[in-house]
Amino acid sequence: MQTGSGSTALSVTQINKQAGDLLGQVFGVVEVIGEISEHKRAASGHHYFALKDDRSQLRCAFFRGNAMRNRHPLREGEEVVVTGRLGIYTERGAYQLIVQSVAPAGEGRLAAEFERLKQRLLVEGLFESEHKRPTPTLPRRIAVISSDSGAAIHDVRVTLARRFPLARVTLFPVLVQGAESAAQLRTAVGQLSADDFDVALIVRGGGSLSDLWSFNDEGLVRAIHACPVPVISGVGHETDTTLCDLVADRRAATPTGAAELATPVTVVEMRERILRLAERGTAIWQGGFQARAQRVDDLRRGLDRHGPGERLRMDRYRLAGLLAPLHRQVERRIARRRQELNALRQRLEAGHPRRRLAALRDRLTMPRQALSAAIRADLGRREDHLTDLARRLLIARERLLPALRQRLDRVRPPRRVLFDRLRQERVHLDGLGRQLRALGPEQVQRRGYALIEALDGDDAGGQGASLVKRATEVRELAARRGGQVPLRIRFHDEALRVDWQENESGD
């Protein structure tokens, strides 16, 4: 728009738009802390509210796309940290903040501290994969660091008892929230020893960032990194991430998941593996027995294949093989003669004169008779030859059959000898099985023997034990421990704990 003096004027929309763009460029993304007031949610899903302190207020627009991705709900009167860009609502010329995310005021500072500490420890290499240690497949001693009254320890105990009840679980009760929580967690991790535990679990239920802040303690992270025992972290829910999760050797989404990672092989799987091994041993034994039976069957079939009956059957097959070519040759000759006769008949019919036809018929009769006589003579000779062959075969059979039967009787062992040998092998196998069961440790204990172990501490539930072989070992332990030694006597059905003490008379 040109004025009378020639200067250029901007419209209200243009000036509001340029001012909004200028605010965004100058300030960029800003974080503003304040209290939510006058909160309204439009039908479109957009949120409009004012951010105020004790002197001023700032209008805010939280559009639906960003609001749906934000985890923290908007509450009237709550102090929050709002992240966004400054701008101007063009239609009203109102100065406002276009919100990108909203977080509680306290958690905003904690999130920044979390990222700062995470980056510093990441640069030091505490989270590198080469520092991660493998967890054992069959842990016998499991340490659990958690609160003794929360739902997390209950879930862990139930899962461990269900999956691997053979493991000995030791709880280190600590506070998992509050000012003293981090120090107690560090102390518990420092008490872990590779001689006492195979794997350690540090677990807690879900919560906010401030609730889980003890598990972001730098001292605790360094203690886990230096711990001689593999550590599995199961802090919070699946969406929660702490520095303990990053530095631990393995991370689980929940406390129950941590217990499952600590026991990759369950008692059911071990039982199934033992059953498979037993079935394999049985199959090997049965395979050997079946191989011997198969060998006996092979010998029997070999005798049948080389017997006189089999030879006679093969001679019959050879005889049938000789007769078939003879029959085919005769049939071919007859077919050729018929073809010749047909050709001659056609020539006679073509000539047609009756005298010539009669003469030709007379001339044809003689060759036909000669041919028939020759064929009959040839067939007679062949039949005589076949009869002679059959007679010779019968004579040879009558001569060879008794000799072959005598040889078969000399070679074939009696069935009674085979059954006696099989019965002896079975008796020998049963004796070996009874000897194996009699020499096993369970049978020795059932006869009244027991194993005596000296406990390493006064508490029989959570200490190690060593086998006692001589009485002098008990007296030496008593001399070192002040006269009393806790013992554990293992019978075949259960174990009993006793205390040994030498009286003043030396008994």
Short mmCIF file of C-alpha atoms in Angstrom, two decimals:
data_model
loop_
_atom_site.label_atom_id
_atom_site.label_comp_id
_atom_site.label_asym_id
_atom_site.label_seq_id
_atom_site.Cartn_x
_atom_site.Cartn_y
_atom_site.Cartn_z
CA MET A 1 0.00 0.00 0.00
CA GLN A 2 1.45 3.31 -1.08
CA THR A 3 0.77 6.44 0.99
CA GLY A 4 0.81 9.96 -0.21
CA SER A 5 4.44 10.35 0.82
CA GLY A 6 5.47 7.15 -1.07
CA SER A 7 6.31 4.98 2.03
CA THR A 8 5.30 1.25 2.24
CA ALA A 9 2.87 0.14 5.00
CA LEU A 10 2.42 -3.44 6.35
CA SER A 11 -0.92 -5.04 7.09
CA VAL A 12 -1.79 -6.19 10.60
CA THR A 13 -1.47 -9.84 9.55
CA GLN A 14 1.95 -9.22 8.02
CA ILE A 15 3.31 -7.41 11.05
CA ASN A 16 2.00 -10.09 13.42
CA LYS A 17 3.47 -12.87 11.28
CA GLN A 18 6.87 -11.20 10.94
CA ALA A 19 6.96 -10.47 14.66
CA GLY A 20 6.17 -14.11 15.44
CA ASP A 21 8.90 -15.31 13.09
CA LEU A 22 11.35 -12.90 14.65
CA LEU A 23 10.54 -14.16 18.17
CA GLY A 24 11.12 -17.76 17.09
CA GLN A 25 14.43 -16.94 15.43
CA VAL A 26 15.77 -14.87 18.31
CA PHE A 27 14.84 -17.18 21.21
CA GLY A 28 14.73 -20.57 19.45
CA VAL A 29 13.62 -23.48 21.66
CA VAL A 30 13.22 -22.32 25.25
CA GLU A 31 12.38 -23.96 28.58
CA VAL A 32 10.03 -22.07 30.88
CA ILE A 33 9.15 -23.07 34.44
CA GLY A 34 5.86 -22.03 35.95
CA GLU A 35 2.46 -23.07 37.35
CA ILE A 36 -0.38 -24.30 35.09
CA SER A 37 -3.59 -22.26 35.28
CA GLU A 38 -6.75 -21.77 33.18
CA HIS A 39 -6.23 -25.10 31.47
CA LYS A 40 -8.75 -25.92 28.72
CA ARG A 41 -8.90 -28.85 26.31
CA ALA A 42 -10.63 -28.13 22.99
CA ALA A 43 -12.75 -30.62 21.06
CA SER A 44 -9.97 -30.86 18.48
CA GLY A 45 -7.59 -32.28 21.12
CA HIS A 46 -5.53 -29.07 21.51
CA HIS A 47 -4.71 -27.81 25.03
CA TYR A 48 -4.66 -24.11 25.97
CA PHE A 49 -3.41 -22.87 29.35
CA ALA A 50 -1.48 -20.10 31.05
CA LEU A 51 1.95 -20.55 32.64
CA LYS A 52 2.37 -18.14 35.58
CA ASP A 53 4.57 -17.27 38.49
CA ASP A 54 3.99 -14.79 41.32
CA ARG A 55 4.29 -11.73 38.97
CA SER A 56 3.50 -12.69 35.36
CA GLN A 57 1.81 -15.21 33.11
CA LEU A 58 2.43 -16.60 29.60
CA ARG A 59 -0.28 -18.00 27.32
CA CYS A 60 0.55 -21.48 25.97
CA ALA A 61 -0.83 -23.62 23.12
CA PHE A 62 -0.21 -27.37 23.30
CA PHE A 63 -1.37 -28.87 20.00
CA ARG A 64 -2.81 -32.39 19.80
CA GLY A 65 0.14 -34.14 18.06
CA ASN A 66 2.66 -33.08 20.71
CA ALA A 67 0.16 -33.60 23.53
CA MET A 68 -0.46 -37.23 22.54
CA ARG A 69 3.28 -37.99 22.63
CA ASN A 70 3.76 -36.34 26.04
CA ARG A 71 3.83 -38.79 28.99
CA HIS A 72 2.99 -36.30 31.73
CA PRO A 73 -0.67 -35.21 32.05
CA LEU A 74 -1.53 -31.55 32.57
CA ARG A 75 -2.81 -30.76 36.08
CA GLU A 76 -4.19 -27.43 37.23
CA GLY A 77 -1.85 -25.70 39.71
CA GLU A 78 1.14 -28.02 39.10
CA GLU A 79 4.61 -26.54 38.60
CA VAL A 80 6.08 -27.80 35.34
CA VAL A 81 8.91 -27.18 32.87
CA VAL A 82 7.53 -26.37 29.42
CA THR A 83 9.67 -26.69 26.29
CA GLY A 84 8.65 -24.84 23.10
CA ARG A 85 9.04 -21.85 20.78
CA LEU A 86 7.77 -18.30 21.27
CA GLY A 87 5.35 -16.92 18.69
CA ILE A 88 2.35 -14.64 18.07
CA TYR A 89 -1.19 -15.83 17.41
CA THR A 90 -1.77 -13.90 14.15
CA GLU A 91 -5.56 -13.51 14.33
CA ARG A 92 -5.50 -11.86 17.79
CA GLY A 93 -1.96 -10.55 17.89
CA ALA A 94 -1.52 -12.44 21.19
CA TYR A 95 1.97 -13.34 22.38
CA GLN A 96 2.15 -17.10 23.27
CA LEU A 97 4.38 -20.16 23.67
CA ILE A 98 3.92 -23.06 21.22
CA VAL A 99 4.51 -26.06 23.55
CA GLN A 100 6.50 -29.10 22.45
CA SER A 101 6.69 -31.04 25.75
CA VAL A 102 5.74 -30.73 29.42
CA ALA A 103 7.55 -32.29 32.38
CA PRO A 104 7.30 -31.85 36.16
CA ALA A 105 9.64 -29.15 37.39
CA GLY A 106 11.63 -31.49 39.63
CA GLU A 107 11.94 -34.25 37.01
CA GLY A 108 13.12 -31.79 34.41
CA ARG A 109 16.20 -31.02 36.46
CA LEU A 110 16.66 -34.70 37.22
CA ALA A 111 16.43 -35.59 33.54
CA ALA A 112 19.13 -33.08 32.70
CA GLU A 113 21.33 -34.40 35.49
CA PHE A 114 20.68 -37.94 34.27
CA GLU A 115 21.80 -37.12 30.72
CA ARG A 116 24.89 -35.23 31.96
CA LEU A 117 25.99 -38.13 34.18
CA LYS A 118 25.15 -40.70 31.51
CA GLN A 119 27.31 -38.97 28.90
CA ARG A 120 30.25 -38.62 31.29
CA LEU A 121 30.17 -42.31 32.27
CA LEU A 122 29.69 -43.28 28.65
CA VAL A 123 32.88 -41.44 27.72
CA GLU A 124 34.72 -43.33 30.48
CA GLY A 125 33.62 -46.63 28.92
CA LEU A 126 31.60 -47.99 31.87
CA PHE A 127 28.76 -49.06 29.58
CA GLU A 128 30.90 -50.84 26.94
CA SER A 129 29.86 -54.37 25.99
CA GLU A 130 33.36 -55.82 26.53
CA HIS A 131 32.93 -55.22 30.28
CA LYS A 132 29.75 -57.34 30.40
CA ARG A 133 30.28 -60.74 32.05
CA PRO A 134 28.25 -63.86 31.22
CA THR A 135 25.81 -65.11 33.82
CA PRO A 136 25.98 -68.79 34.94
CA THR A 137 23.64 -71.38 33.46
CA LEU A 138 23.00 -73.21 36.76
CA PRO A 139 23.46 -70.74 39.62
CA ARG A 140 23.56 -72.35 43.06
CA ARG A 141 23.96 -69.12 45.11
CA ILE A 142 21.91 -66.06 44.15
CA ALA A 143 22.08 -62.67 45.88
CA VAL A 144 19.05 -60.33 45.67
CA ILE A 145 19.41 -56.64 46.52
CA SER A 146 15.96 -55.12 47.04
CA SER A 147 13.42 -54.00 49.60
CA ASP A 148 12.24 -56.83 51.85
CA SER A 149 8.65 -55.61 51.86
CA GLY A 150 7.91 -54.65 48.25
CA ALA A 151 6.10 -56.53 45.49
CA ALA A 152 9.37 -56.90 43.55
CA ILE A 153 11.02 -59.25 46.06
CA HIS A 154 7.82 -61.32 46.26
CA ASP A 155 7.77 -61.76 42.47
CA VAL A 156 11.48 -62.64 42.44
CA ARG A 157 11.13 -65.24 45.19
CA VAL A 158 8.12 -66.87 43.55
CA THR A 159 9.84 -66.99 40.15
CA LEU A 160 13.11 -68.42 41.53
CA ALA A 161 11.25 -71.04 43.59
CA ARG A 162 9.22 -72.08 40.57
CA ARG A 163 12.05 -72.17 38.03
CA PHE A 164 15.07 -73.35 40.08
CA PRO A 165 14.33 -74.25 43.73
CA LEU A 166 17.81 -75.81 44.09
CA ALA A 167 19.42 -72.36 44.23
CA ARG A 168 20.17 -70.74 47.61
CA VAL A 169 18.75 -67.18 47.61
CA THR A 170 20.19 -64.54 49.95
CA LEU A 171 18.37 -61.22 50.36
CA PHE A 172 20.24 -57.97 51.09
CA PRO A 173 17.41 -55.75 52.38
CA VAL A 174 17.88 -52.08 51.42
CA LEU A 175 15.82 -48.96 50.94
CA VAL A 176 14.99 -48.48 47.25
CA GLN A 177 13.81 -44.86 47.56
CA GLY A 178 14.84 -41.86 49.61
CA ALA A 179 17.95 -40.06 50.76
CA GLU A 180 19.60 -43.12 52.38
CA SER A 181 18.75 -45.53 49.55
CA ALA A 182 21.84 -44.94 47.40
CA ALA A 183 24.28 -45.50 50.30
CA GLN A 184 22.56 -48.75 51.29
CA LEU A 185 22.63 -49.96 47.69
CA ARG A 186 26.36 -49.23 47.41
CA THR A 187 27.05 -51.06 50.67
CA ALA A 188 25.08 -54.12 49.56
CA VAL A 189 26.91 -54.30 46.22
CA GLY A 190 30.25 -53.93 48.01
CA GLN A 191 29.46 -57.00 50.16
CA LEU A 192 29.15 -59.30 47.14
CA SER A 193 31.98 -61.83 46.68
CA ALA A 194 32.63 -64.34 43.90
CA ASP A 195 33.34 -66.98 46.56
CA ASP A 196 29.87 -66.61 48.07
CA PHE A 197 27.60 -65.91 45.09
CA ASP A 198 27.31 -66.94 41.46
CA VAL A 199 25.03 -64.07 40.34
CA ALA A 200 23.39 -61.00 41.89
CA LEU A 201 20.00 -59.35 41.18
CA ILE A 202 19.26 -55.70 41.92
CA VAL A 203 15.50 -55.15 41.53
CA ARG A 204 12.77 -52.60 42.24
CA GLY A 205 9.25 -51.93 41.00
CA GLY A 206 8.28 -49.07 38.71
CA GLY A 207 8.00 -45.40 39.57
CA SER A 208 8.77 -41.87 38.46
CA LEU A 209 12.25 -40.59 37.67
CA SER A 210 12.57 -39.14 41.16
CA ASP A 211 11.46 -42.45 42.72
CA LEU A 212 14.16 -44.32 40.76
CA TRP A 213 16.87 -41.69 41.27
CA SER A 214 18.81 -43.80 43.77
CA PHE A 215 19.62 -46.22 40.95
CA ASN A 216 21.27 -43.37 39.00
CA ASP A 217 23.82 -42.72 41.77
CA GLU A 218 27.35 -42.47 40.34
CA GLY A 219 28.89 -44.35 43.27
CA LEU A 220 26.43 -47.20 42.81
CA VAL A 221 27.18 -47.37 39.07
CA ARG A 222 30.92 -47.62 39.74
CA ALA A 223 30.35 -50.25 42.45
CA ILE A 224 28.36 -52.42 40.03
CA HIS A 225 31.07 -51.96 37.39
CA ALA A 226 33.75 -53.17 39.86
CA CYS A 227 31.62 -55.94 41.39
CA PRO A 228 33.27 -59.42 41.06
CA VAL A 229 29.84 -61.08 40.72
CA PRO A 230 27.76 -60.80 37.49
CA VAL A 231 24.87 -58.39 38.11
CA ILE A 232 21.38 -58.49 36.54
CA SER A 233 19.35 -55.29 36.80
CA GLY A 234 15.56 -55.36 36.94
CA VAL A 235 14.61 -51.82 37.99
CA GLY A 236 11.21 -50.34 37.14
CA HIS A 237 9.05 -51.27 34.20
CA GLU A 238 9.96 -51.84 30.57
CA THR A 239 9.90 -48.10 29.71
CA ASP A 240 12.09 -47.08 32.68
CA THR A 241 15.85 -46.80 32.15
CA THR A 242 18.42 -46.15 34.89
CA LEU A 243 22.21 -46.02 34.91
CA CYS A 244 22.18 -49.34 36.81
CA ASP A 245 20.48 -50.90 33.79
CA LEU A 246 23.22 -49.58 31.50
CA VAL A 247 26.20 -50.70 33.62
CA ALA A 248 24.80 -54.10 34.69
CA ASP A 249 25.97 -57.24 32.92
CA ARG A 250 22.39 -58.02 31.86
CA ARG A 251 19.19 -55.96 31.99
CA ALA A 252 15.61 -57.17 32.45
CA ALA A 253 12.44 -55.18 31.86
CA THR A 254 10.91 -56.19 35.21
CA PRO A 255 12.01 -57.88 38.47
CA THR A 256 10.34 -61.08 37.32
CA GLY A 257 12.31 -60.89 34.07
CA ALA A 258 15.54 -60.51 36.08
CA ALA A 259 14.73 -63.71 38.01
CA GLU A 260 14.09 -65.51 34.72
CA LEU A 261 17.42 -64.31 33.28
CA ALA A 262 19.23 -65.55 36.41
CA THR A 263 17.77 -69.06 35.94
CA PRO A 264 17.97 -69.82 32.20
CA VAL A 265 17.61 -73.54 32.85
CA THR A 266 14.63 -74.65 34.95
CA VAL A 267 14.23 -77.78 37.07
CA VAL A 268 11.69 -79.11 34.57
CA GLU A 269 14.21 -78.77 31.75
CA MET A 270 16.89 -80.54 33.84
CA ARG A 271 14.46 -83.37 34.59
CA GLU A 272 13.61 -83.70 30.89
CA ARG A 273 17.32 -83.78 29.98
CA ILE A 274 17.98 -86.57 32.52
CA LEU A 275 15.03 -88.55 31.16
CA ARG A 276 16.39 -88.16 27.62
CA LEU A 277 19.78 -89.49 28.76
CA ALA A 278 18.11 -92.46 30.46
CA GLU A 279 16.09 -93.19 27.33
CA ARG A 280 19.25 -92.97 25.25
CA GLY A 281 21.01 -95.52 27.50
CA THR A 282 18.03 -97.85 27.28
CA ALA A 283 17.96 -97.47 23.50
CA ILE A 284 21.68 -98.32 23.27
CA TRP A 285 21.19 -101.48 25.34
CA GLN A 286 18.15 -102.50 23.33
CA GLY A 287 20.04 -101.77 20.11
CA GLY A 288 22.82 -104.16 21.14
CA PHE A 289 20.31 -106.87 21.98
CA GLN A 290 18.46 -106.34 18.71
CA ALA A 291 21.77 -106.46 16.80
CA ARG A 292 22.52 -109.90 18.28
CA ALA A 293 19.00 -111.07 17.44
CA GLN A 294 19.42 -109.71 13.92
CA ARG A 295 22.70 -111.62 13.61
CA VAL A 296 20.91 -114.87 14.53
CA ASP A 297 18.21 -114.13 11.94
CA ASP A 298 20.86 -113.43 9.29
CA LEU A 299 22.53 -116.78 10.01
CA ARG A 300 19.16 -118.55 9.76
CA ARG A 301 18.38 -116.84 6.44
CA GLY A 302 21.86 -117.73 5.19
CA LEU A 303 21.17 -121.40 5.90
CA ASP A 304 17.84 -121.12 4.08
CA ARG A 305 19.48 -119.47 1.03
CA HIS A 306 22.09 -122.23 0.67
CA GLY A 307 19.76 -125.17 1.33
CA PRO A 308 18.67 -127.79 -1.28
CA GLY A 309 15.18 -126.33 -1.51
CA GLU A 310 16.57 -122.98 -2.65
CA ARG A 311 18.85 -124.69 -5.19
CA LEU A 312 15.96 -126.71 -6.57
CA ARG A 313 13.88 -123.54 -6.92
CA MET A 314 16.72 -121.83 -8.79
CA ASP A 315 17.06 -124.84 -11.15
CA ARG A 316 13.34 -124.58 -11.89
CA TYR A 317 13.83 -120.92 -12.77
CA ARG A 318 16.71 -121.82 -15.10
CA LEU A 319 14.62 -124.52 -16.77
CA ALA A 320 11.77 -122.06 -17.27
CA GLY A 321 14.30 -119.65 -18.73
CA LEU A 322 15.42 -122.28 -21.26
CA LEU A 323 11.89 -123.25 -22.30
CA ALA A 324 10.75 -119.71 -22.96
CA PRO A 325 13.30 -119.01 -25.79
CA LEU A 326 12.41 -122.34 -27.43
CA HIS A 327 8.73 -121.51 -27.47
CA ARG A 328 9.45 -118.07 -28.88
CA GLN A 329 11.68 -119.51 -31.64
CA VAL A 330 9.02 -122.03 -32.70
CA GLU A 331 6.37 -119.33 -32.73
CA ARG A 332 8.59 -117.10 -34.89
CA ARG A 333 9.16 -119.93 -37.39
CA ILE A 334 5.46 -120.65 -37.59
CA ALA A 335 4.75 -116.97 -38.09
CA ARG A 336 7.31 -116.76 -40.93
CA ARG A 337 5.88 -119.85 -42.61
CA ARG A 338 2.39 -118.40 -42.37
CA GLN A 339 3.59 -115.21 -43.95
CA GLU A 340 5.16 -117.21 -46.80
CA LEU A 341 1.94 -119.17 -47.25
CA ASN A 342 -0.08 -115.99 -47.39
CA ALA A 343 2.29 -114.59 -50.01
CA LEU A 344 1.98 -117.73 -52.12
CA ARG A 345 -1.80 -117.67 -51.76
CA GLN A 346 -1.88 -114.12 -52.98
CA ARG A 347 0.27 -115.05 -56.01
CA LEU A 348 -2.05 -117.97 -56.83
CA GLU A 349 -5.11 -115.80 -56.60
CA ALA A 350 -3.43 -113.27 -58.86
CA GLY A 351 -2.72 -115.98 -61.55
CA HIS A 352 -6.37 -117.30 -61.51
CA PRO A 353 -6.22 -119.79 -64.43
CA ARG A 354 -7.78 -122.98 -63.07
CA ARG A 355 -5.30 -125.42 -64.59
CA ARG A 356 -2.32 -123.40 -63.41
CA LEU A 357 -4.06 -122.99 -60.09
CA ALA A 358 -4.55 -126.75 -59.78
CA ALA A 359 -0.94 -127.44 -60.71
CA LEU A 360 0.27 -124.89 -58.27
CA ARG A 361 -1.93 -126.41 -55.60
CA ASP A 362 -0.36 -129.82 -56.29
CA ARG A 363 3.13 -128.32 -56.11
CA LEU A 364 2.20 -126.48 -52.94
CA THR A 365 0.89 -129.56 -51.14
CA MET A 366 4.28 -131.29 -51.08
CA PRO A 367 6.26 -128.42 -49.52
CA ARG A 368 3.48 -128.01 -46.97
CA GLN A 369 3.64 -131.64 -46.00
CA ALA A 370 7.42 -131.55 -45.84
CA LEU A 371 7.32 -128.41 -43.75
CA SER A 372 4.81 -129.92 -41.36
CA ALA A 373 6.86 -133.08 -41.08
CA ALA A 374 10.00 -131.07 -40.43
CA ILE A 375 8.26 -129.02 -37.80
CA ARG A 376 6.84 -132.13 -36.09
CA ALA A 377 10.24 -133.80 -36.18
CA ASP A 378 11.92 -130.71 -34.75
CA LEU A 379 9.32 -130.44 -32.00
CA GLY A 380 9.71 -134.11 -31.19
CA ARG A 381 13.47 -133.77 -30.86
CA ARG A 382 13.12 -130.78 -28.59
CA GLU A 383 10.53 -132.51 -26.44
CA ASP A 384 12.84 -135.52 -26.10
CA HIS A 385 15.68 -133.22 -25.12
CA LEU A 386 13.57 -131.47 -22.47
CA THR A 387 12.40 -134.82 -21.11
CA ASP A 388 16.00 -135.94 -20.83
CA LEU A 389 16.96 -132.75 -19.01
CA ALA A 390 14.10 -133.19 -16.53
CA ARG A 391 15.08 -136.79 -15.89
CA ARG A 392 18.70 -135.82 -15.28
CA LEU A 393 17.63 -133.05 -12.90
CA LEU A 394 15.51 -135.46 -10.89
CA ILE A 395 18.40 -137.93 -10.67
CA ALA A 396 20.79 -135.19 -9.52
CA ARG A 397 18.26 -134.02 -6.92
CA GLU A 398 17.85 -137.53 -5.52
CA ARG A 399 21.63 -137.89 -5.28
CA LEU A 400 22.48 -134.47 -3.77
CA LEU A 401 19.56 -133.98 -1.37
CA PRO A 402 20.67 -136.50 1.36
CA ALA A 403 24.27 -135.21 1.33
CA LEU A 404 23.13 -131.59 1.65
CA ARG A 405 20.80 -132.48 4.51
CA GLN A 406 23.64 -134.18 6.37
CA ARG A 407 25.90 -131.10 5.92
CA LEU A 408 23.08 -128.83 7.13
CA ASP A 409 22.55 -130.99 10.23
CA ARG A 410 26.27 -130.80 11.07
CA VAL A 411 26.44 -126.97 10.67
CA ARG A 412 23.12 -125.91 12.30
CA PRO A 413 23.47 -125.55 16.10
CA PRO A 414 20.65 -126.91 18.31
CA ARG A 415 17.98 -124.46 19.35
CA ARG A 416 18.53 -125.49 22.98
CA VAL A 417 22.17 -124.25 22.82
CA LEU A 418 21.03 -120.86 21.49
CA PHE A 419 18.40 -120.47 24.19
CA ASP A 420 20.88 -121.49 26.92
CA ARG A 421 23.40 -118.91 25.70
CA LEU A 422 20.71 -116.17 25.60
CA ARG A 423 19.56 -117.08 29.15
CA GLN A 424 23.17 -116.92 30.43
CA GLU A 425 23.63 -113.45 28.92
CA ARG A 426 20.43 -112.20 30.55
CA VAL A 427 21.45 -113.60 33.96
CA HIS A 428 24.87 -111.92 33.60
CA LEU A 429 23.22 -108.59 32.69
CA ASP A 430 20.85 -108.74 35.69
CA GLY A 431 23.81 -109.47 38.00
CA LEU A 432 25.68 -106.42 36.71
CA GLY A 433 22.60 -104.24 37.31
CA ARG A 434 22.22 -105.47 40.90
CA GLN A 435 25.95 -104.93 41.51
CA LEU A 436 25.70 -101.37 40.16
CA ARG A 437 22.76 -100.55 42.45
CA ALA A 438 24.47 -102.18 45.45
CA LEU A 439 27.66 -100.13 44.99
CA GLY A 440 25.80 -96.80 44.54
CA PRO A 441 26.03 -94.16 47.32
CA GLU A 442 22.30 -94.28 48.06
CA GLN A 443 22.41 -97.97 48.95
CA VAL A 444 25.43 -97.36 51.21
CA GLN A 445 23.49 -94.69 53.13
CA ARG A 446 20.40 -96.90 53.36
CA ARG A 447 22.52 -99.50 55.20
CA GLY A 448 23.03 -97.01 58.03
CA TYR A 449 25.93 -94.84 56.85
CA ALA A 450 25.75 -91.02 56.82
CA LEU A 451 27.86 -88.04 55.68
CA ILE A 452 29.03 -85.52 58.30
CA GLU A 453 29.79 -81.93 57.22
CA ALA A 454 31.25 -79.10 59.28
CA LEU A 455 29.40 -75.81 58.68
CA ASP A 456 31.50 -72.72 58.01
CA GLY A 457 29.32 -70.55 60.30
CA ASP A 458 26.76 -70.76 63.08
CA ASP A 459 23.83 -70.38 60.71
CA ALA A 460 23.23 -73.63 58.80
CA GLY A 461 20.96 -72.00 56.27
CA GLY A 462 23.27 -69.56 54.54
CA GLN A 463 26.88 -70.83 55.08
CA GLY A 464 29.11 -73.27 53.20
CA ALA A 465 30.10 -76.74 54.51
CA SER A 466 33.07 -79.12 54.27
CA LEU A 467 33.08 -82.93 54.56
CA VAL A 468 34.51 -84.38 57.83
CA LYS A 469 36.59 -87.53 57.39
CA ARG A 470 38.33 -87.86 60.79
CA ALA A 471 37.45 -87.04 64.38
CA THR A 472 40.64 -85.00 64.74
CA GLU A 473 39.27 -82.51 62.23
CA VAL A 474 36.30 -81.78 64.54
CA ARG A 475 38.58 -81.24 67.55
CA GLU A 476 40.83 -78.92 65.51
CA LEU A 477 37.80 -76.88 64.42
CA ALA A 478 36.59 -76.79 68.04
CA ALA A 479 39.98 -75.48 69.18
CA ARG A 480 39.82 -72.67 66.61
CA ARG A 481 36.17 -71.78 67.29
CA GLY A 482 36.10 -71.82 71.02
CA GLY A 483 35.06 -75.41 71.71
CA GLN A 484 31.77 -75.71 69.74
CA VAL A 485 31.39 -76.83 66.11
CA PRO A 486 28.09 -76.81 64.14
CA LEU A 487 27.71 -80.03 62.16
CA ARG A 488 25.23 -81.32 59.57
CA ILE A 489 24.55 -85.09 59.32
CA ARG A 490 23.20 -86.18 55.90
CA PHE A 491 21.15 -89.42 55.95
CA HIS A 492 19.68 -90.95 52.83
CA ASP A 493 16.31 -89.20 53.34
CA GLU A 494 17.21 -85.81 54.91
CA ALA A 495 19.90 -83.84 56.80
CA LEU A 496 20.02 -82.89 60.53
CA ARG A 497 21.95 -80.05 62.15
CA VAL A 498 23.76 -80.77 65.44
CA ASP A 499 26.27 -78.90 67.65
CA TRP A 500 29.36 -80.79 68.92
CA GLN A 501 31.08 -79.64 72.10
CA GLU A 502 33.78 -81.40 74.14
CA ASN A 503 33.12 -81.35 77.87
CA GLU A 504 35.70 -80.65 80.55
CA SER A 505 36.61 -84.32 80.99
CA GLY A 506 37.63 -84.54 77.29
CA ASP A 507 34.67 -86.79 76.20
#
